[in-house]
PDB file of C-alpha atoms in Angstrom:
ATOM      1  CA  MET A   1     -14.275  -9.067 -10.994  1.00  0.00           C
ATOM      2  CA  LYS A   2     -13.711  -5.325 -10.626  1.00  0.00           C
ATOM      3  CA  LYS A   3     -11.137  -3.445 -12.653  1.00  0.00           C
ATOM      4  CA  ILE A   4      -7.877  -2.632 -10.866  1.00  0.00           C
ATOM      5  CA  SER A   5      -8.502   1.080 -11.505  1.00  0.00           C
ATOM      6  CA  GLU A   6     -11.872   0.908  -9.713  1.00  0.00           C
ATOM      7  CA  LEU A   7     -10.324  -0.849  -6.729  1.00  0.00           C
ATOM      8  CA  LEU A   8      -7.411   1.596  -6.639  1.00  0.00           C
ATOM      9  CA  ASP A   9      -9.835   4.514  -6.798  1.00  0.00           C
ATOM     10  CA  VAL A  10     -11.693   3.218  -3.734  1.00  0.00           C
ATOM     11  CA  SER A  11      -8.471   2.444  -1.862  1.00  0.00           C
ATOM     12  CA  ALA A  12      -6.956   5.840  -2.706  1.00  0.00           C
ATOM     13  CA  ALA A  13     -10.116   7.608  -1.531  1.00  0.00           C
ATOM     14  CA  GLN A  14      -9.645   5.908   1.840  1.00  0.00           C
ATOM     15  CA  ALA A  15      -5.852   6.353   1.993  1.00  0.00           C
ATOM     16  CA  CYS A  16      -5.812  10.085   1.218  1.00  0.00           C
ATOM     17  CA  PRO A  17      -7.599  11.169   4.429  1.00  0.00           C
ATOM     18  CA  VAL A  18      -5.122   9.066   6.428  1.00  0.00           C
ATOM     19  CA  VAL A  19      -2.182  10.803   4.743  1.00  0.00           C
ATOM     20  CA  ARG A  20      -3.798  14.234   5.222  1.00  0.00           C
ATOM     21  CA  GLY A  21      -4.287  13.371   8.905  1.00  0.00           C
ATOM     22  CA  ILE A  22      -0.580  12.807   9.539  1.00  0.00           C
ATOM     23  CA  GLY A  23       0.923  15.656  11.536  1.00  0.00           C
ATOM     24  CA  ASP A  24       4.512  16.808  11.239  1.00  0.00           C
ATOM     25  CA  GLU A  25       5.030  15.550  14.810  1.00  0.00           C
ATOM     26  CA  ASP A  26       4.068  12.033  13.610  1.00  0.00           C
ATOM     27  CA  LEU A  27       6.835  11.702  11.011  1.00  0.00           C
ATOM     28  CA  THR A  28       9.309  10.017  13.378  1.00  0.00           C
ATOM     29  CA  ALA A  29       6.734   7.640  14.901  1.00  0.00           C
ATOM     30  CA  PRO A  30       7.244   3.884  14.508  1.00  0.00           C
ATOM     31  CA  THR A  31       4.977   1.901  12.176  1.00  0.00           C
ATOM     32  CA  PRO A  32       3.927  -1.756  11.962  1.00  0.00           C
ATOM     33  CA  CYS A  33       6.726  -2.042   9.338  1.00  0.00           C
ATOM     34  CA  SER A  34       9.609  -2.129  11.801  1.00  0.00           C
ATOM     35  CA  GLU A  35      12.123  -0.945   9.197  1.00  0.00           C
ATOM     36  CA  TYR A  36      10.159   2.264   8.547  1.00  0.00           C
ATOM     37  CA  ASP A  37       9.120   5.239  10.621  1.00  0.00           C
ATOM     38  CA  VAL A  38       6.167   7.258   9.298  1.00  0.00           C
ATOM     39  CA  ARG A  39       8.323   9.513   7.093  1.00  0.00           C
ATOM     40  CA  ALA A  40      10.215   6.589   5.543  1.00  0.00           C
ATOM     41  CA  LEU A  41       6.974   4.701   4.949  1.00  0.00           C
ATOM     42  CA  LEU A  42       5.442   7.750   3.255  1.00  0.00           C
ATOM     43  CA  ASN A  43       8.511   8.065   1.015  1.00  0.00           C
ATOM     44  CA  HIS A  44       8.243   4.344   0.188  1.00  0.00           C
ATOM     45  CA  LEU A  45       4.535   4.667  -0.602  1.00  0.00           C
ATOM     46  CA  PHE A  46       5.111   7.673  -2.880  1.00  0.00           C
ATOM     47  CA  LEU A  47       7.782   5.655  -4.728  1.00  0.00           C
ATOM     48  CA  VAL A  48       5.455   2.663  -5.067  1.00  0.00           C
ATOM     49  CA  VAL A  49       2.627   4.832  -6.420  1.00  0.00           C
ATOM     50  CA  ALA A  50       4.916   6.494  -9.002  1.00  0.00           C
ATOM     51  CA  ASN A  51       6.582   3.269 -10.106  1.00  0.00           C
ATOM     52  CA  PHE A  52       3.392   1.248 -10.388  1.00  0.00           C
ATOM     53  CA  ARG A  53       1.850   4.065 -12.418  1.00  0.00           C
ATOM     54  CA  ALA A  54       4.803   3.672 -14.789  1.00  0.00           C
ATOM     55  CA  LEU A  55       4.400  -0.117 -14.819  1.00  0.00           C
ATOM     56  CA  ALA A  56       0.764   0.280 -15.904  1.00  0.00           C
ATOM     57  CA  ALA A  57       2.016   2.366 -18.839  1.00  0.00           C
ATOM     58  CA  ARG A  58       4.784  -0.196 -19.581  1.00  0.00           C
ATOM     59  CA  GLU A  59       7.464   2.375 -18.752  1.00  0.00           C
ATOM     60  CA  PRO A  60      10.757   1.638 -16.939  1.00  0.00           C
ATOM     61  CA  VAL A  61      10.886   1.958 -13.148  1.00  0.00           C
ATOM     62  CA  ASP A  62      13.614   2.439 -10.570  1.00  0.00           C
ATOM     63  CA  PHE A  63      13.169   1.017  -7.069  1.00  0.00           C
ATOM     64  CA  SER A  64      16.883   1.359  -6.259  1.00  0.00           C
ATOM     65  CA  ARG A  65      16.593   4.620  -4.341  1.00  0.00           C
ATOM     66  CA  THR A  66      13.861   6.292  -2.351  1.00  0.00           C
ATOM     67  CA  PRO A  67      13.999  10.086  -2.451  1.00  0.00           C
ATOM     68  CA  ASP A  68      12.652  12.130   0.437  1.00  0.00           C
ATOM     69  CA  VAL A  69       9.467  13.625  -0.994  1.00  0.00           C
ATOM     70  CA  VAL A  70       7.860  14.482   2.348  1.00  0.00           C
ATOM     71  CA  THR A  71       8.425  18.186   1.720  1.00  0.00           C
ATOM     72  CA  GLY A  72       6.219  21.094   0.733  1.00  0.00           C
ATOM     73  CA  ASP A  73       2.582  20.103   0.213  1.00  0.00           C
ATOM     74  CA  TRP A  74       3.216  16.350   0.306  1.00  0.00           C
ATOM     75  CA  ARG A  75      -0.274  15.680   1.683  1.00  0.00           C
ATOM     76  CA  GLY A  76      -1.883  17.299  -1.356  1.00  0.00           C
ATOM     77  CA  ARG A  77       0.640  15.732  -3.721  1.00  0.00           C
ATOM     78  CA  PHE A  78      -0.279  12.280  -2.436  1.00  0.00           C
ATOM     79  CA  GLY A  79      -3.844  12.828  -3.662  1.00  0.00           C
ATOM     80  CA  ASP A  80      -2.549  14.002  -7.040  1.00  0.00           C
ATOM     81  CA  GLU A  81      -0.181  11.036  -7.347  1.00  0.00           C
ATOM     82  CA  THR A  82      -2.831   8.459  -6.468  1.00  0.00           C
ATOM     83  CA  ALA A  83      -5.233  10.064  -8.982  1.00  0.00           C
ATOM     84  CA  LEU A  84      -2.562   9.603 -11.665  1.00  0.00           C
ATOM     85  CA  LEU A  85      -2.098   5.984 -10.545  1.00  0.00           C
ATOM     86  CA  VAL A  86      -5.825   5.305 -10.921  1.00  0.00           C
ATOM     87  CA  LYS A  87      -5.841   6.977 -14.340  1.00  0.00           C
ATOM     88  CA  ALA A  88      -2.866   4.890 -15.542  1.00  0.00           C
ATOM     89  CA  TRP A  89      -4.548   1.638 -14.521  1.00  0.00           C
ATOM     90  CA  ASP A  90      -7.795   2.779 -16.185  1.00  0.00           C
ATOM     91  CA  GLU A  91      -6.177   3.121 -19.614  1.00  0.00           C
ATOM     92  CA  PRO A  92      -7.257   0.524 -22.203  1.00  0.00           C
ATOM     93  CA  GLY A  93      -5.008  -2.537 -22.030  1.00  0.00           C
ATOM     94  CA  ALA A  94      -3.446  -1.670 -18.664  1.00  0.00           C
ATOM     95  CA  GLU A  95      -4.557  -5.015 -17.214  1.00  0.00           C
ATOM     96  CA  ASP A  96      -3.614  -7.033 -20.307  1.00  0.00           C
ATOM     97  CA  GLY A  97      -0.451  -9.000 -20.894  1.00  0.00           C
ATOM     98  CA  VAL A  98       2.696  -8.472 -18.867  1.00  0.00           C
ATOM     99  CA  ALA A  99       3.386  -5.219 -16.996  1.00  0.00           C
ATOM    100  CA  GLY A 100       6.694  -3.477 -17.387  1.00  0.00           C
ATOM    101  CA  GLY A 101       9.970  -5.137 -16.515  1.00  0.00           C
ATOM    102  CA  MET A 102       8.511  -7.256 -13.698  1.00  0.00           C
ATOM    103  CA  GLY A 103       7.622 -10.114 -16.036  1.00  0.00           C
ATOM    104  CA  LEU A 104       4.314 -10.656 -14.212  1.00  0.00           C
ATOM    105  CA  PRO A 105       0.743 -10.556 -15.475  1.00  0.00           C
ATOM    106  CA  ALA A 106      -0.473  -6.970 -15.433  1.00  0.00           C
ATOM    107  CA  ARG A 107      -3.440  -7.769 -13.176  1.00  0.00           C
ATOM    108  CA  THR A 108      -1.047  -9.313 -10.621  1.00  0.00           C
ATOM    109  CA  VAL A 109       1.057  -6.147 -10.716  1.00  0.00           C
ATOM    110  CA  GLY A 110      -2.108  -4.100 -10.229  1.00  0.00           C
ATOM    111  CA  LEU A 111      -3.030  -6.214  -7.206  1.00  0.00           C
ATOM    112  CA  MET A 112       0.471  -5.609  -5.835  1.00  0.00           C
ATOM    113  CA  VAL A 113       0.018  -1.841  -5.847  1.00  0.00           C
ATOM    114  CA  LEU A 114      -3.505  -2.226  -4.471  1.00  0.00           C
ATOM    115  CA  GLY A 115      -1.977  -4.230  -1.623  1.00  0.00           C
ATOM    116  CA  ASP A 116       0.702  -1.630  -0.959  1.00  0.00           C
ATOM    117  CA  LEU A 117      -1.759   1.253  -1.001  1.00  0.00           C
ATOM    118  CA  THR A 118      -4.281  -0.492   1.255  1.00  0.00           C
ATOM    119  CA  VAL A 119      -1.915  -2.139   3.721  1.00  0.00           C
ATOM    120  CA  HIS A 120       0.357   0.900   4.028  1.00  0.00           C
ATOM    121  CA  ALA A 121      -2.681   3.142   4.595  1.00  0.00           C
ATOM    122  CA  TRP A 122      -3.501   0.825   7.520  1.00  0.00           C
ATOM    123  CA  ASP A 123       0.142   0.983   8.690  1.00  0.00           C
ATOM    124  CA  LEU A 124       0.095   4.789   8.620  1.00  0.00           C
ATOM    125  CA  ALA A 125      -3.291   4.988  10.316  1.00  0.00           C
ATOM    126  CA  ARG A 126      -2.170   2.668  13.120  1.00  0.00           C
ATOM    127  CA  ALA A 127       1.101   4.554  13.561  1.00  0.00           C
ATOM    128  CA  THR A 128      -0.677   7.900  13.855  1.00  0.00           C
ATOM    129  CA  GLY A 129      -3.751   6.904  15.874  1.00  0.00           C
ATOM    130  CA  GLN A 130      -6.262   7.175  13.026  1.00  0.00           C
ATOM    131  CA  ASP A 131      -9.123   4.887  12.064  1.00  0.00           C
ATOM    132  CA  TYR A 132      -8.903   2.942   8.820  1.00  0.00           C
ATOM    133  CA  VAL A 133     -11.158   0.180   7.550  1.00  0.00           C
ATOM    134  CA  PRO A 134     -10.697  -0.733   3.892  1.00  0.00           C
ATOM    135  CA  ASP A 135     -13.656  -1.213   1.597  1.00  0.00           C
ATOM    136  CA  PRO A 136     -14.980  -4.824   1.584  1.00  0.00           C
ATOM    137  CA  ALA A 137     -14.708  -5.018  -2.232  1.00  0.00           C
ATOM    138  CA  VAL A 138     -10.997  -4.146  -1.989  1.00  0.00           C
ATOM    139  CA  VAL A 139     -10.465  -6.745   0.742  1.00  0.00           C
ATOM    140  CA  ARG A 140     -12.268  -9.435  -1.322  1.00  0.00           C
ATOM    141  CA  GLU A 141      -9.760  -8.960  -4.167  1.00  0.00           C
ATOM    142  CA  LEU A 142      -6.787  -8.264  -1.938  1.00  0.00           C
ATOM    143  CA  GLY A 143      -6.983 -11.265   0.385  1.00  0.00           C
ATOM    144  CA  PRO A 144      -6.538 -13.985  -2.254  1.00  0.00           C
ATOM    145  CA  GLY A 145      -4.070 -11.791  -4.174  1.00  0.00           C
ATOM    146  CA  LEU A 146      -1.805 -11.333  -1.143  1.00  0.00           C
ATOM    147  CA  ALA A 147      -2.081 -15.021  -0.239  1.00  0.00           C
ATOM    148  CA  GLY A 148      -1.048 -15.971  -3.774  1.00  0.00           C
ATOM    149  CA  MET A 149       1.949 -13.611  -3.718  1.00  0.00           C
ATOM    150  CA  ALA A 150       3.011 -14.505  -0.175  1.00  0.00           C
ATOM    151  CA  PRO A 151       5.518 -17.317  -0.859  1.00  0.00           C
ATOM    152  CA  GLN A 152       7.489 -15.249  -3.381  1.00  0.00           C
ATOM    153  CA  ALA A 153       7.116 -12.082  -1.289  1.00  0.00           C
ATOM    154  CA  ARG A 154       8.583 -13.878   1.735  1.00  0.00           C
ATOM    155  CA  GLU A 155      11.447 -15.184  -0.383  1.00  0.00           C
ATOM    156  CA  MET A 156      12.143 -11.606  -1.513  1.00  0.00           C
ATOM    157  CA  LYS A 157      11.884 -10.389   2.126  1.00  0.00           C
ATOM    158  CA  VAL A 158       8.909  -8.173   1.254  1.00  0.00           C
ATOM    159  CA  PHE A 159       6.549 -10.077   3.588  1.00  0.00           C
ATOM    160  CA  GLY A 160       7.392 -11.434   7.009  1.00  0.00           C
ATOM    161  CA  GLU A 161       6.382 -14.839   8.257  1.00  0.00           C
ATOM    162  CA  PRO A 162       2.599 -15.146   8.632  1.00  0.00           C
ATOM    163  CA  PHE A 163       1.315 -13.746  11.893  1.00  0.00           C
ATOM    164  CA  PRO A 164      -0.938 -16.197  13.760  1.00  0.00           C
ATOM    165  CA  VAL A 165      -4.572 -15.100  13.881  1.00  0.00           C
ATOM    166  CA  PRO A 166      -7.609 -17.064  15.047  1.00  0.00           C
ATOM    167  CA  PRO A 167      -9.787 -18.718  12.381  1.00  0.00           C
ATOM    168  CA  GLU A 168     -12.596 -16.265  13.121  1.00  0.00           C
ATOM    169  CA  ALA A 169     -10.392 -13.250  12.292  1.00  0.00           C
ATOM    170  CA  GLY A 170     -11.897 -10.912   9.716  1.00  0.00           C
ATOM    171  CA  ALA A 171     -10.830 -10.987   6.067  1.00  0.00           C
ATOM    172  CA  PHE A 172      -8.630  -7.881   6.360  1.00  0.00           C
ATOM    173  CA  GLU A 173      -7.025  -9.133   9.580  1.00  0.00           C
ATOM    174  CA  GLN A 174      -6.203 -12.357   7.744  1.00  0.00           C
ATOM    175  CA  ALA A 175      -4.753 -10.400   4.819  1.00  0.00           C
ATOM    176  CA  LEU A 176      -2.584  -8.355   7.199  1.00  0.00           C
ATOM    177  CA  ALA A 177      -1.431 -11.553   8.917  1.00  0.00           C
ATOM    178  CA  VAL A 178      -0.401 -13.058   5.547  1.00  0.00           C
ATOM    179  CA  THR A 179       2.002 -10.116   5.105  1.00  0.00           C
ATOM    180  CA  GLY A 180       3.528 -10.797   8.525  1.00  0.00           C
ATOM    181  CA  ARG A 181       1.706  -7.973  10.320  1.00  0.00           C
ATOM    182  CA  ASP A 182       0.083  -8.197  13.717  1.00  0.00           C
ATOM    183  CA  PRO A 183      -3.481  -6.922  13.089  1.00  0.00           C
ATOM    184  CA  GLY A 184      -3.572  -5.766  16.726  1.00  0.00           C
ATOM    185  CA  TRP A 185      -0.392  -3.666  16.438  1.00  0.00           C
ATOM    186  CA  ARG A 186      -0.442  -0.388  18.310  1.00  0.00           C
ATOM    187  CA  PRO A 187       2.375   2.149  18.692  1.00  0.00           C
ATOM    188  CA  PRO A 188       4.460   1.772  21.831  1.00  0.00           C
ATOM    189  CA  ARG A 189       3.331   3.996  24.675  1.00  0.00           C
ATOM    190  CA  PRO A 190       5.677   6.902  25.474  1.00  0.00           C
TER     191      PRO A 190
END
């Protein structure tokens, strides 16, 4: 079993080029998360990265508001923020016990942020016409983690109902489907 920090490092290394590849003209494009356009999803992802870094350090978090941080050099800042996330989860004891105010095992919380980073990188890539294939080691950890969280995530309206995929669908397609995403989603044609 790999450390959360190692998995986050791999996922961040794949997410950062997607974020850097987003043009200003893409910010109003729809995403597979129907409630978010690209800009809103970026703001959400920045908030997730910052808050889950704090959770690793057992610090308080605030998910009640999402500031607009897609200003200035936000593409470069995303790389900086994900590096800090990886560092926080690499600290001794970060995966031990219960993380922050969530009352969940720290490793579960780490898998939650790994899921957000990986799945939202896919969302952003799809929305902006970029390629994105997550690392197989990340998918191996993520698939069972997302499946385990799914019932509670659906209850909290974080995941949609499972999207039907054929049994031969790949592991990442199955993981996306568990979250309620259509793995074949493409942006609407203009």
